[in-house]
Structure formats: C-alpha cells, structure tokens
Amino acid sequence: MFTADIENRGLVLDPRTKLALMLTLVVFALGGTGSDIQAVQIGTIIISMLPIVLLFTAKQWKKAVLFGLLYAVLKAAELLLIPNLTGAALSILGLCCMIFVRLMPSLIMGAYMLSSTTVSEFIAAMHRMHVPQQMTIPLSVMFRFFPTVLEEFAAINTAMKMRDIRIGGNNAGKLFEYRLVPLMVCSVNIGSELSAAALTRGLGVSVKRTNICKIGFYLQDTAVIFLAASLYVLWVLGMIGVIK
C-alpha cells in the first residue's frame, strides 16, 4: 500500500515540496491556525484537497474518490449541519467532524508521500537541506519501517485466515495471540534489519555521500510551494488586520 511505485506516481514532486506541503497541512488543517480568518479558511480547504489531486495524478482512482467524497461530506456537515444542531448530537457529530476533517488531509498526504518517494530520494533531499545525519538515519529507517510492517501484517492476516483464526471463525479466541505476537516480533526484527541496512549503505560515515537520484524543483513544485506560501501570507495579513 505504501511501497514507493516510481513508475506510476503521476505528477512528480520534489521530496522537499512534499515536506513543505505536509508542514503546511499540519499547521493550518490539523492545527487550525488562522481558522478565525475567512480567507485562511478558504485557502485551507483548497490546500487540503491537494493530496487528493495528487492521488488522482498517481492513478490511485479508488483512494482519491473515496477520500475526496469522505472529506467533502464531512466538511459540508461541519459547515452546514453542525451550526443547526444542539445538545448531544452537536457534541458527537461536531467532535467526529473536527477530528476527521483535521486529520484526513495530513494522513492522506503522508500516505501519498510514502507511496511516491523512494528512500534514496528522501535521503538526497535531506542532504540538500543539510539535515544532520543524526536525524536523517532515523527518519530514513522510519520511512521504510511502516510500509514493511504493513506488508508483514497483511501476510500474517492471510496466513491466519487460512487457519480459520479470524473474526467469526472457529478459532476467533486465538485472534490476538496469533496475530499480535508475530507482528510484534516482526516489528522488532524489521527495525533491527533496516538499521543495519542503513549503516551498511554508509549513512553513518562522516564523508560526503553521492547519490544518483535526480531531484529538483520544477514547474509543479513552484505551483505547490506558491499555494502553500500564499496561505502563510494570508494568515499574516489577517493577523495585522489587513484582511478578515
């Protein structure tokens, strides 16, 4: 699911552009910064749709349609339905909408970034930004850790279904033991193996490393960065009272 597919990733963005977009989504969509300024609210909605557009360009049609519809429904409920509710319905629906509407853009962007960026590209971007190795090595290990754990989890699920250890099966009582214990052991082994692989590739050496990955800023990167930067400008203008 999150394994990088460099042949079908559609619109190619520089990893630094993806990180900038992710940071912007965390600040405005998840953090709610500038939510009291109308122009920032509209800009946040527009930039929250960007990860879904990127999924479309990567030909991940089902995910794009599903996430797009879900976000549109929840956002519409937040804007149109919740102001007319009272009591418990307001509390429950308001809490659900706030959590999902704020979390979804960042989660979708994170999934897109993992599925469209190789570890080599990510490391090259970290080096271009002069990020210390003490941060690059753990981040590169984490970048590969979660996709690998999800692959192992899917394989464990398939094996347990063959043994009828599933919800509604004859051995449902063994569900947690036979799924969680192998997953925990696999996670520990994967972490150790990825750390050893990172050191084997020379990530820990003090000399300057070379990289054959071609990364750089193109027209699409400029457009995305312009949109993200515009949101910060609107927020500053709203803070000093130029816009409302």
XYZ file of N, CA and C in Angstrom:
732
model
N 0.831 -1.213 0.000
C 0.000 0.000 0.000
C 0.866 1.265 0.000
N 1.919 1.297 0.862
C 2.753 2.483 0.970
C 4.111 2.292 0.312
N 4.288 1.183 -0.430
C 5.545 0.958 -1.104
C 5.664 1.903 -2.288
N 6.828 2.550 -2.415
C 7.001 3.524 -3.480
C 6.959 2.873 -4.845
N 6.097 3.376 -5.719
C 5.983 2.898 -7.090
C 6.394 4.049 -7.999
N 7.674 4.053 -8.414
C 8.205 5.208 -9.133
C 7.716 5.271 -10.575
N 7.124 4.186 -11.084
C 6.644 4.189 -12.470
C 5.249 4.771 -12.597
N 4.450 4.703 -11.543
C 3.060 5.170 -11.601
C 2.773 6.188 -10.516
N 3.659 7.160 -10.328
C 3.409 8.138 -9.275
C 2.879 9.449 -9.821
N 2.571 9.481 -11.118
C 1.924 10.643 -11.699
C 2.772 11.886 -11.648
N 2.181 12.959 -11.116
C 2.879 14.242 -11.033
C 4.051 14.118 -10.060
N 5.255 14.258 -10.576
C 6.450 14.070 -9.748
C 6.781 15.373 -9.019
N 6.796 15.299 -7.704
C 7.167 16.448 -6.888
C 8.469 16.152 -6.163
N 9.236 17.190 -5.933
C 10.454 17.043 -5.153
C 10.076 16.678 -3.713
N 10.844 15.793 -3.064
C 10.518 15.446 -1.661
C 10.432 16.654 -0.750
N 11.245 17.694 -1.020
C 11.181 18.897 -0.182
C 9.848 19.619 -0.355
N 9.301 19.563 -1.569
C 7.975 20.159 -1.791
C 6.903 19.399 -1.019
N 7.030 18.078 -1.006
C 6.059 17.272 -0.256
C 6.159 17.563 1.238
N 7.391 17.715 1.734
C 7.557 18.034 3.153
C 6.971 19.407 3.475
N 7.178 20.372 2.571
C 6.623 21.718 2.794
C 5.102 21.676 2.802
N 4.528 20.898 1.888
C 3.070 20.771 1.847
C 2.547 20.066 3.098
N 3.270 19.047 3.532
C 2.868 18.331 4.755
C 2.905 19.264 5.965
N 3.969 20.072 6.070
C 4.089 21.017 7.180
C 2.944 22.038 7.156
N 2.604 22.509 5.952
C 1.509 23.479 5.821
C 0.175 22.861 6.243
N -0.043 21.607 5.861
C -1.284 20.934 6.255
C -1.349 20.741 7.765
N -0.213 20.416 8.361
C -0.191 20.234 9.819
C -0.487 21.556 10.527
N 0.101 22.643 10.012
C -0.073 23.952 10.665
C -1.512 24.449 10.536
N -2.056 24.380 9.315
C -3.359 25.011 9.070
C -4.535 24.037 9.185
N -4.435 22.852 8.562
C -5.570 21.918 8.602
C -5.658 21.217 9.949
N -4.532 20.676 10.415
C -4.551 19.949 11.690
C -4.507 20.896 12.879
N -3.646 21.907 12.806
C -3.501 22.827 13.934
C -4.586 23.876 14.015
N -5.298 24.119 12.906
C -6.371 25.114 12.937
C -5.872 26.543 12.989
N -4.627 26.783 12.548
C -4.073 28.136 12.567
C -4.852 29.051 11.622
N -5.210 30.216 12.092
C -5.930 31.183 11.263
C -7.357 30.792 10.943
N -7.935 29.913 11.755
C -9.302 29.458 11.469
C -10.339 30.561 11.666
N -9.941 31.658 12.324
C -10.869 32.769 12.523
C -10.792 33.794 11.386
N -9.954 33.531 10.374
C -9.823 34.420 9.217
C -10.448 33.725 8.005
N -11.427 34.358 7.395
C -12.191 33.713 6.319
C -11.309 33.329 5.131
N -10.383 34.211 4.735
C -9.515 33.904 3.584
C -8.643 32.690 3.878
N -8.172 32.558 5.123
C -7.354 31.400 5.501
C -8.205 30.137 5.507
N -9.467 30.262 5.949
C -10.361 29.105 5.932
C -10.526 28.561 4.516
N -10.771 29.467 3.553
C -10.948 29.036 2.153
C -9.643 28.443 1.621
N -8.520 29.108 1.936
C -7.232 28.590 1.485
C -6.914 27.232 2.078
N -7.293 27.012 3.324
C -7.055 25.713 3.967
C -7.847 24.604 3.276
N -9.097 24.907 2.897
C -9.904 23.908 2.177
C -9.253 23.565 0.840
N -8.786 24.599 0.131
C -8.160 24.362 -1.182
C -6.909 23.513 -1.046
N -6.060 23.865 -0.099
C -4.800 23.126 0.043
C -5.035 21.734 0.646
N -6.135 21.558 1.371
C -6.462 20.230 1.904
C -6.874 19.268 0.799
N -7.333 19.812 -0.344
C -7.724 18.970 -1.471
C -6.527 18.562 -2.331
N -5.381 19.214 -2.129
C -4.210 18.911 -2.960
C -3.767 17.445 -2.859
N -3.679 16.839 -1.644
C -3.293 15.423 -1.588
C -4.212 14.514 -2.398
N -5.510 14.856 -2.437
C -6.449 14.044 -3.219
C -6.173 14.213 -4.717
N -5.865 15.448 -5.137
C -5.497 15.679 -6.538
C -4.236 14.906 -6.899
N -3.274 14.866 -5.985
C -2.040 14.122 -6.238
C -2.318 12.628 -6.364
N -3.275 12.126 -5.586
C -3.653 10.715 -5.724
C -4.250 10.450 -7.103
N -5.043 11.399 -7.603
C -5.606 11.256 -8.952
C -4.495 11.183 -9.996
N -3.504 12.073 -9.881
C -2.421 12.067 -10.869
C -1.606 10.782 -10.797
N -1.566 10.153 -9.610
C -0.839 8.892 -9.454
C -1.692 7.688 -9.848
N -2.867 7.946 -10.433
C -3.785 6.906 -10.910
C -4.294 6.011 -9.782
N -4.326 6.549 -8.575
C -4.923 5.815 -7.457
C -6.376 6.260 -7.342
N -7.151 5.850 -8.356
C -8.506 6.366 -8.513
C -9.393 6.088 -7.311
N -9.405 4.823 -6.854
C -10.328 4.429 -5.783
C -10.075 5.214 -4.498
N -8.788 5.320 -4.139
C -8.451 6.069 -2.917
C -8.831 7.538 -3.075
N -8.551 8.084 -4.250
C -8.832 9.507 -4.467
C -10.333 9.790 -4.373
N -11.138 8.950 -5.019
C -12.595 9.155 -4.986
C -13.132 8.951 -3.573
N -12.673 7.888 -2.912
C -13.153 7.594 -1.555
C -12.804 8.721 -0.587
N -11.532 9.121 -0.566
C -11.111 10.179 0.354
C -11.749 11.515 -0.020
N -11.889 11.776 -1.315
C -12.487 13.027 -1.754
C -13.935 13.143 -1.313
N -14.703 12.081 -1.519
C -16.106 12.099 -1.109
C -16.233 12.206 0.406
N -15.410 11.436 1.125
C -15.480 11.452 2.590
C -15.147 12.833 3.138
N -14.106 13.454 2.579
C -13.728 14.791 3.052
C -14.814 15.804 2.716
N -15.382 15.705 1.509
C -16.423 16.653 1.096
C -17.660 16.528 1.984
N -18.058 15.294 2.293
C -19.245 15.081 3.130
C -19.020 15.616 4.540
N -17.859 15.284 5.112
C -17.586 15.728 6.484
C -17.434 17.243 6.567
N -16.787 17.834 5.561
C -16.614 19.292 5.574
C -17.951 19.994 5.401
N -18.809 19.431 4.519
C -20.138 20.014 4.332
C -20.965 19.902 5.610
N -20.845 18.759 6.312
C -21.568 18.596 7.580
C -21.071 19.578 8.617
N -19.760 19.809 8.620
C -19.183 20.752 9.589
C -19.672 22.173 9.342
N -19.810 22.549 8.071
C -20.182 23.919 7.736
C -21.690 24.154 7.760
N -22.471 23.144 7.314
C -23.904 23.359 7.121
C -24.782 22.721 8.185
N -24.395 21.546 8.655
C -25.271 20.793 9.551
C -25.027 21.120 11.024
N -23.768 21.167 11.409
C -23.441 21.333 12.829
C -23.961 22.651 13.421
N -23.903 23.790 12.685
C -24.440 25.040 13.276
C -25.911 24.962 13.651
N -26.650 24.010 13.076
C -28.085 23.889 13.365
C -28.402 22.820 14.402
N -27.373 22.167 14.949
C -27.594 21.104 15.927
C -27.447 21.651 17.340
N -28.000 20.908 18.287
C -27.867 21.265 19.704
C -27.703 19.978 20.509
N -27.260 20.129 21.745
C -27.201 19.011 22.678
C -26.174 17.968 22.320
N -26.550 16.689 22.576
C -25.625 15.573 22.396
C -25.238 15.385 20.933
N -26.217 15.594 20.037
C -25.916 15.449 18.601
C -24.825 16.412 18.164
N -24.888 17.628 18.687
C -23.864 18.625 18.360
C -22.488 18.176 18.868
N -22.465 17.649 20.106
C -21.184 17.234 20.684
C -20.571 16.073 19.914
N -21.397 15.048 19.631
C -20.869 13.838 18.984
C -20.460 14.115 17.550
N -21.387 14.692 16.761
C -21.085 14.934 15.347
C -20.003 15.996 15.176
N -20.051 17.029 16.047
C -19.030 18.067 15.975
C -17.642 17.524 16.260
N -17.542 16.638 17.246
C -16.243 16.051 17.583
C -15.729 15.162 16.448
N -16.633 14.346 15.883
C -16.226 13.455 14.781
C -15.744 14.267 13.578
N -16.518 15.275 13.204
C -16.139 16.090 12.043
C -14.824 16.812 12.285
N -14.656 17.352 13.489
C -13.436 18.107 13.777
C -12.219 17.193 13.686
N -12.334 15.976 14.244
C -11.191 15.064 14.233
C -10.862 14.624 12.818
N -11.870 14.152 12.069
C -11.590 13.598 10.743
C -11.224 14.687 9.739
N -11.931 15.820 9.776
C -11.627 16.889 8.815
C -10.219 17.427 9.032
N -9.790 17.482 10.282
C -8.446 17.997 10.560
C -7.367 16.966 10.286
N -7.670 15.713 10.575
C -6.648 14.675 10.428
C -6.482 14.189 8.989
N -7.600 14.101 8.261
C -7.574 13.444 6.952
C -6.548 14.020 5.977
N -6.486 15.359 5.772
C -5.520 15.865 4.781
C -4.080 15.473 5.087
N -3.680 15.558 6.362
C -2.303 15.201 6.723
C -2.055 13.710 6.539
N -3.033 12.872 6.901
C -2.859 11.432 6.746
C -2.773 11.035 5.272
N -3.639 11.639 4.440
C -3.605 11.326 3.006
C -2.287 11.778 2.402
N -1.817 12.961 2.807
C -0.538 13.451 2.288
C 0.601 12.554 2.720
N 0.555 12.081 3.974
C 1.590 11.166 4.453
C 1.599 9.866 3.669
N 0.404 9.327 3.399
C 0.316 8.087 2.623
C 0.825 8.296 1.201
N 0.470 9.447 0.604
C 0.946 9.740 -0.755
C 2.468 9.885 -0.780
N 3.009 10.560 0.221
C 4.460 10.774 0.254
C 5.194 9.440 0.379
N 4.683 8.541 1.217
C 5.328 7.236 1.368
C 5.231 6.402 0.095
N 4.101 6.536 -0.616
C 3.890 5.705 -1.804
C 4.519 6.287 -3.066
N 5.033 7.514 -2.997
C 5.579 8.132 -4.206
C 7.033 8.582 -4.058
N 7.653 8.287 -2.933
C 9.035 8.724 -2.695
C 9.876 7.529 -2.293
N 11.008 7.347 -2.957
C 11.912 6.268 -2.561
C 12.789 6.746 -1.413
N 13.369 5.794 -0.719
C 14.246 6.151 0.407
C 15.450 6.939 -0.087
N 15.982 6.568 -1.259
C 17.145 7.286 -1.806
C 16.805 8.745 -2.097
N 15.617 8.996 -2.649
C 15.196 10.379 -2.909
C 15.030 11.150 -1.608
N 14.471 10.479 -0.612
C 14.280 11.140 0.678
C 15.626 11.510 1.309
N 16.587 10.591 1.248
C 17.913 10.865 1.818
C 18.597 11.989 1.041
N 18.465 11.965 -0.288
C 19.062 13.026 -1.103
C 18.471 14.387 -0.737
N 17.161 14.427 -0.507
C 16.522 15.686 -0.115
C 17.010 16.148 1.255
N 17.178 15.216 2.173
C 17.682 15.569 3.500
C 19.085 16.161 3.418
N 19.923 15.565 2.536
C 21.282 16.085 2.371
C 21.270 17.467 1.738
N 20.369 17.690 0.754
C 20.289 19.025 0.131
C 19.872 20.077 1.152
N 19.087 19.676 2.147
C 18.644 20.626 3.174
C 19.629 20.704 4.333
N 20.759 19.965 4.198
C 21.805 19.969 5.221
C 21.270 19.518 6.586
N 20.379 18.532 6.555
C 19.872 17.965 7.805
C 20.946 17.050 8.389
N 21.248 17.147 9.679
C 22.286 16.296 10.273
C 21.966 14.809 10.124
N 23.042 14.000 10.063
C 22.849 12.555 9.923
C 22.115 11.959 11.109
N 22.268 12.597 12.269
C 21.572 12.081 13.452
C 20.059 12.101 13.270
N 19.567 12.957 12.378
C 18.134 12.977 12.072
C 17.828 12.197 10.798
N 18.735 12.234 9.823
C 18.480 11.580 8.544
C 18.364 10.062 8.687
N 19.257 9.451 9.482
C 19.249 7.991 9.612
C 17.956 7.483 10.260
N 17.545 8.011 11.432
C 16.269 7.526 11.998
C 15.068 7.779 11.091
N 15.045 8.957 10.421
C 13.909 9.251 9.539
C 13.874 8.318 8.339
N 15.053 8.011 7.764
C 15.085 7.098 6.615
C 14.673 5.691 7.027
N 15.043 5.277 8.258
C 14.615 3.954 8.750
C 13.105 3.938 8.949
N 12.566 5.004 9.550
C 11.110 5.078 9.745
C 10.375 5.136 8.415
N 10.994 5.802 7.429
C 10.373 5.943 6.111
C 10.115 4.579 5.472
N 10.982 3.617 5.782
C 10.822 2.269 5.216
C 10.155 1.320 6.206
N 10.163 1.691 7.498
C 9.669 0.789 8.534
C 8.166 0.515 8.398
N 7.372 1.577 8.310
C 5.922 1.404 8.320
C 5.400 0.641 7.102
N 5.873 0.952 5.858
C 5.414 0.127 4.730
C 5.753 -1.343 4.889
N 6.954 -1.642 5.432
C 7.352 -3.038 5.599
C 6.495 -3.729 6.655
N 6.201 -3.029 7.748
C 5.354 -3.620 8.795
C 3.956 -3.898 8.256
N 3.426 -2.980 7.436
C 2.094 -3.201 6.859
C 2.092 -4.410 5.919
N 3.173 -4.601 5.172
C 3.267 -5.785 4.306
C 3.284 -7.060 5.141
N 4.053 -7.035 6.233
C 4.109 -8.209 7.116
C 2.752 -8.466 7.766
N 2.058 -7.395 8.162
C 0.744 -7.539 8.791
C -0.253 -8.178 7.813
N -0.191 -7.750 6.547
C -1.079 -8.346 5.536
C -0.763 -9.826 5.345
N 0.536 -10.178 5.358
C 0.915 -11.585 5.190
C 0.457 -12.418 6.389
N 0.580 -11.867 7.603
C 0.123 -12.581 8.807
C -1.383 -12.784 8.756
N -2.119 -11.754 8.356
C -3.582 -11.872 8.237
C -3.973 -12.982 7.268
N -3.290 -13.041 6.135
C -3.601 -14.075 5.144
C -3.340 -15.472 5.709
N -2.207 -15.610 6.421
C -1.866 -16.921 6.996
C -2.879 -17.328 8.069
N -3.308 -16.388 8.898
C -4.250 -16.712 9.956
C -5.641 -17.041 9.406
N -6.031 -16.383 8.309
C -7.322 -16.714 7.688
C -7.315 -18.144 7.171
N -6.182 -18.601 6.667
C -6.081 -19.977 6.182
C -6.236 -20.977 7.323
N -5.893 -20.542 8.564
C -6.033 -21.412 9.733
C -7.341 -21.148 10.477
N -8.226 -20.380 9.846
C -9.545 -20.041 10.391
C -9.452 -19.245 11.685
N -8.346 -18.511 11.864
C -8.212 -17.625 13.023
C -8.612 -16.236 12.560
N -9.890 -15.942 12.661
C -10.446 -14.676 12.198
C -11.734 -14.399 12.952
N -12.236 -13.146 12.837
C -13.489 -12.792 13.499
C -14.627 -13.590 12.871
N -15.356 -14.332 13.727
C -16.436 -15.175 13.225
C -15.996 -16.582 12.898
N -14.684 -16.879 12.972
C -14.177 -18.217 12.689
C -14.220 -19.108 13.914
N -13.825 -20.377 13.728
C -13.854 -21.321 14.840
C -12.768 -21.049 15.876
N -11.697 -20.368 15.464
C -10.581 -20.100 16.374
C -10.438 -18.610 16.655
N -11.579 -17.929 16.791
C -11.539 -16.478 16.991
C -10.866 -16.093 18.303
N -10.885 -16.999 19.327
C -10.268 -16.718 20.615
C -8.755 -16.555 20.531
N -8.157 -17.109 19.480
C -6.704 -17.025 19.317
C -6.285 -15.828 18.462
N -7.269 -14.972 18.168
C -7.043 -13.869 17.222
C -5.884 -12.979 17.645
N -5.921 -12.496 18.882
C -4.895 -11.542 19.329
C -3.540 -12.219 19.476
N -3.536 -13.411 20.058
C -2.261 -14.100 20.296
C -1.548 -14.425 18.985
N -2.274 -14.941 18.023
C -1.647 -15.426 16.797
C -1.424 -14.314 15.766
N -1.939 -13.142 16.023
C -1.696 -12.018 15.105
C -0.772 -10.977 15.723
N -1.022 -10.638 16.984
C -0.229 -9.577 17.603
C 1.192 -10.024 17.932
N 1.339 -11.253 18.461
C 2.686 -11.715 18.838
C 3.609 -11.802 17.610
N 3.174 -12.441 16.501
C 4.054 -12.432 15.311
C 4.339 -11.029 14.791
N 3.325 -10.139 14.890
C 3.538 -8.767 14.401
C 4.566 -8.034 15.260
N 4.517 -8.227 16.562
C 5.489 -7.573 17.455
C 6.893 -8.092 17.183
N 7.027 -9.422 17.007
C 8.351 -9.995 16.729
C 8.873 -9.492 15.380
N 7.984 -9.453 14.380
C 8.378 -8.962 13.054
C 8.812 -7.494 13.125
N 8.090 -6.693 13.911
C 8.419 -5.261 14.005
C 9.812 -5.059 14.584
N 10.136 -5.834 15.629
C 11.467 -5.721 16.237
C 12.541 -6.129 15.226
N 12.309 -7.244 14.529
C 13.301 -7.719 13.551
C 13.456 -6.739 12.390
N 12.332 -6.184 11.930
C 12.391 -5.229 10.811
C 13.175 -3.985 11.207
N 12.941 -3.486 12.427
C 13.676 -2.315 12.895
C 15.174 -2.575 12.937
N 15.557 -3.741 13.437
C 16.990 -4.086 13.514
C 17.586 -4.230 12.120
N 16.866 -4.908 11.220
C 17.388 -5.125 9.868
C 17.516 -3.825 9.087
N 16.522 -2.940 9.227
C 16.591 -1.662 8.497
C 17.709 -0.775 9.044
N 17.923 -0.810 10.362
C 19.024 -0.031 10.937
C 20.362 -0.551 10.426
N 20.512 -1.897 10.390
C 21.751 -2.481 9.884
C 21.937 -2.154 8.400
N 20.828 -2.185 7.644
C 20.923 -1.878 6.207
C 21.334 -0.429 5.981
N 20.802 0.483 6.803
C 21.162 1.897 6.662
C 22.638 2.124 6.939
N 23.159 1.462 7.967
C 24.579 1.610 8.280
C 25.442 0.947 7.211
N 24.965 -0.186 6.659
C 25.713 -0.872 5.601
C 25.829 -0.008 4.359
N 24.812 0.800 4.097
C 24.853 1.690 2.925
C 25.689 2.940 3.162
N 26.285 3.030 4.335
C 27.212 4.125 4.589
C 26.566 5.391 5.080
N 25.375 5.291 5.629
C 24.710 6.518 6.100
C 25.391 7.104 7.329
N 26.139 6.282 8.056
C 26.749 6.772 9.281
C 28.147 7.336 9.111
N 28.700 7.285 7.893
C 30.070 7.763 7.701
C 30.088 9.285 7.656
N 31.269 9.833 7.970
C 31.378 11.291 8.065
C 31.686 11.947 6.724
N 32.087 11.169 5.712
C 32.423 11.757 4.410
C 31.154 12.087 3.641
N 31.282 12.954 2.630
C 30.128 13.343 1.829
C 29.727 12.214 0.897
N 28.468 11.821 0.934
C 27.979 10.719 0.106
C 27.471 11.234 -1.242
N 27.551 10.384 -2.255
C 26.986 10.719 -3.560
C 25.650 10.021 -3.722
N 24.826 10.519 -4.646
C 23.500 9.936 -4.859
C 23.127 10.092 -6.330
N 22.656 9.018 -6.943
C 22.322 9.071 -8.368
C 20.882 9.545 -8.597
N 20.103 9.728 -7.529
C 18.712 10.171 -7.682
C 18.676 11.613 -8.190
N 17.816 11.858 -9.155
C 17.650 13.199 -9.705
C 16.453 13.872 -9.042
N 16.749 14.786 -8.147
C 15.671 15.551 -7.523
C 15.897 17.028 -7.832
N 14.849 17.794 -7.805
C 14.963 19.216 -8.101
C 13.587 19.837 -8.191
N 13.555 21.152 -8.288
C 12.290 21.877 -8.332
C 11.901 22.163 -9.786
N 10.677 21.816 -10.110
C 10.147 22.050 -11.455
C 8.900 22.934 -11.341
N 8.200 23.089 -12.469
C 7.044 23.985 -12.505
C 5.983 23.568 -11.496
N 5.719 22.266 -11.402
C 4.689 21.796 -10.466
C 5.095 22.069 -9.010
N 6.401 21.986 -8.720
C 6.859 22.296 -7.365
C 6.628 23.777 -7.055
N 6.910 24.624 -8.056
C 6.716 26.067 -7.864
C 5.249 26.378 -7.568
N 4.343 25.710 -8.297
C 2.912 25.968 -8.089
C 2.471 25.542 -6.689
N 2.913 24.376 -6.247
C 2.516 23.885 -4.920
C 3.091 24.778 -3.819
N 4.372 25.143 -3.961
C 5.002 25.997 -2.943
C 4.332 27.369 -2.916
N 3.944 27.874 -4.101
C 3.250 29.164 -4.157
C 1.922 29.091 -3.394
N 1.171 28.008 -3.589
C -0.095 27.850 -2.871
C 0.134 27.786 -1.362
N 1.140 27.009 -0.964
C 1.426 26.871 0.472
C 1.877 28.203 1.056
N 2.761 28.901 0.326
C 3.254 30.189 0.835
C 2.130 31.216 0.905
N 1.183 31.149 -0.039
C 0.061 32.095 -0.046
C -0.754 32.003 1.239
N -0.863 30.777 1.740
C -1.643 30.583 2.962
C -0.981 31.273 4.149
N 0.356 31.185 4.208
C 1.075 31.877 5.295
C 0.922 33.395 5.155
N 0.970 33.889 3.905
C 0.821 35.329 3.672
C -0.566 35.795 4.104
N -1.594 35.020 3.740
C -2.961 35.375 4.152
C -3.089 35.399 5.660
N -2.452 34.444 6.304
C -2.518 34.390 7.774
C -1.876 35.634 8.390
N -0.697 36.035 7.876
C -0.013 37.223 8.402
C -0.856 38.476 8.154
N -1.433 38.575 6.934
C -2.286 39.720 6.628
C -3.506 39.772 7.543
N -4.034 38.601 7.853
C -5.162 38.553 8.775
C -4.764 38.939 10.193
N -3.561 38.555 10.592
C -3.091 38.871 11.948
C -2.890 40.369 12.145
N -2.449 41.058 11.072
C -2.211 42.507 11.220
C -3.445 43.326 10.841
N -4.545 42.620 10.502
C -5.807 43.306 10.276
C -6.050 43.801 8.866
N -5.207 43.408 7.910
C -5.401 43.846 6.520
C -6.614 43.152 5.904
N -6.781 41.853 6.190
C -7.939 41.109 5.692
C -8.653 40.470 6.873
N -9.867 40.021 6.619
C -10.635 39.369 7.685
C -11.061 37.980 7.248
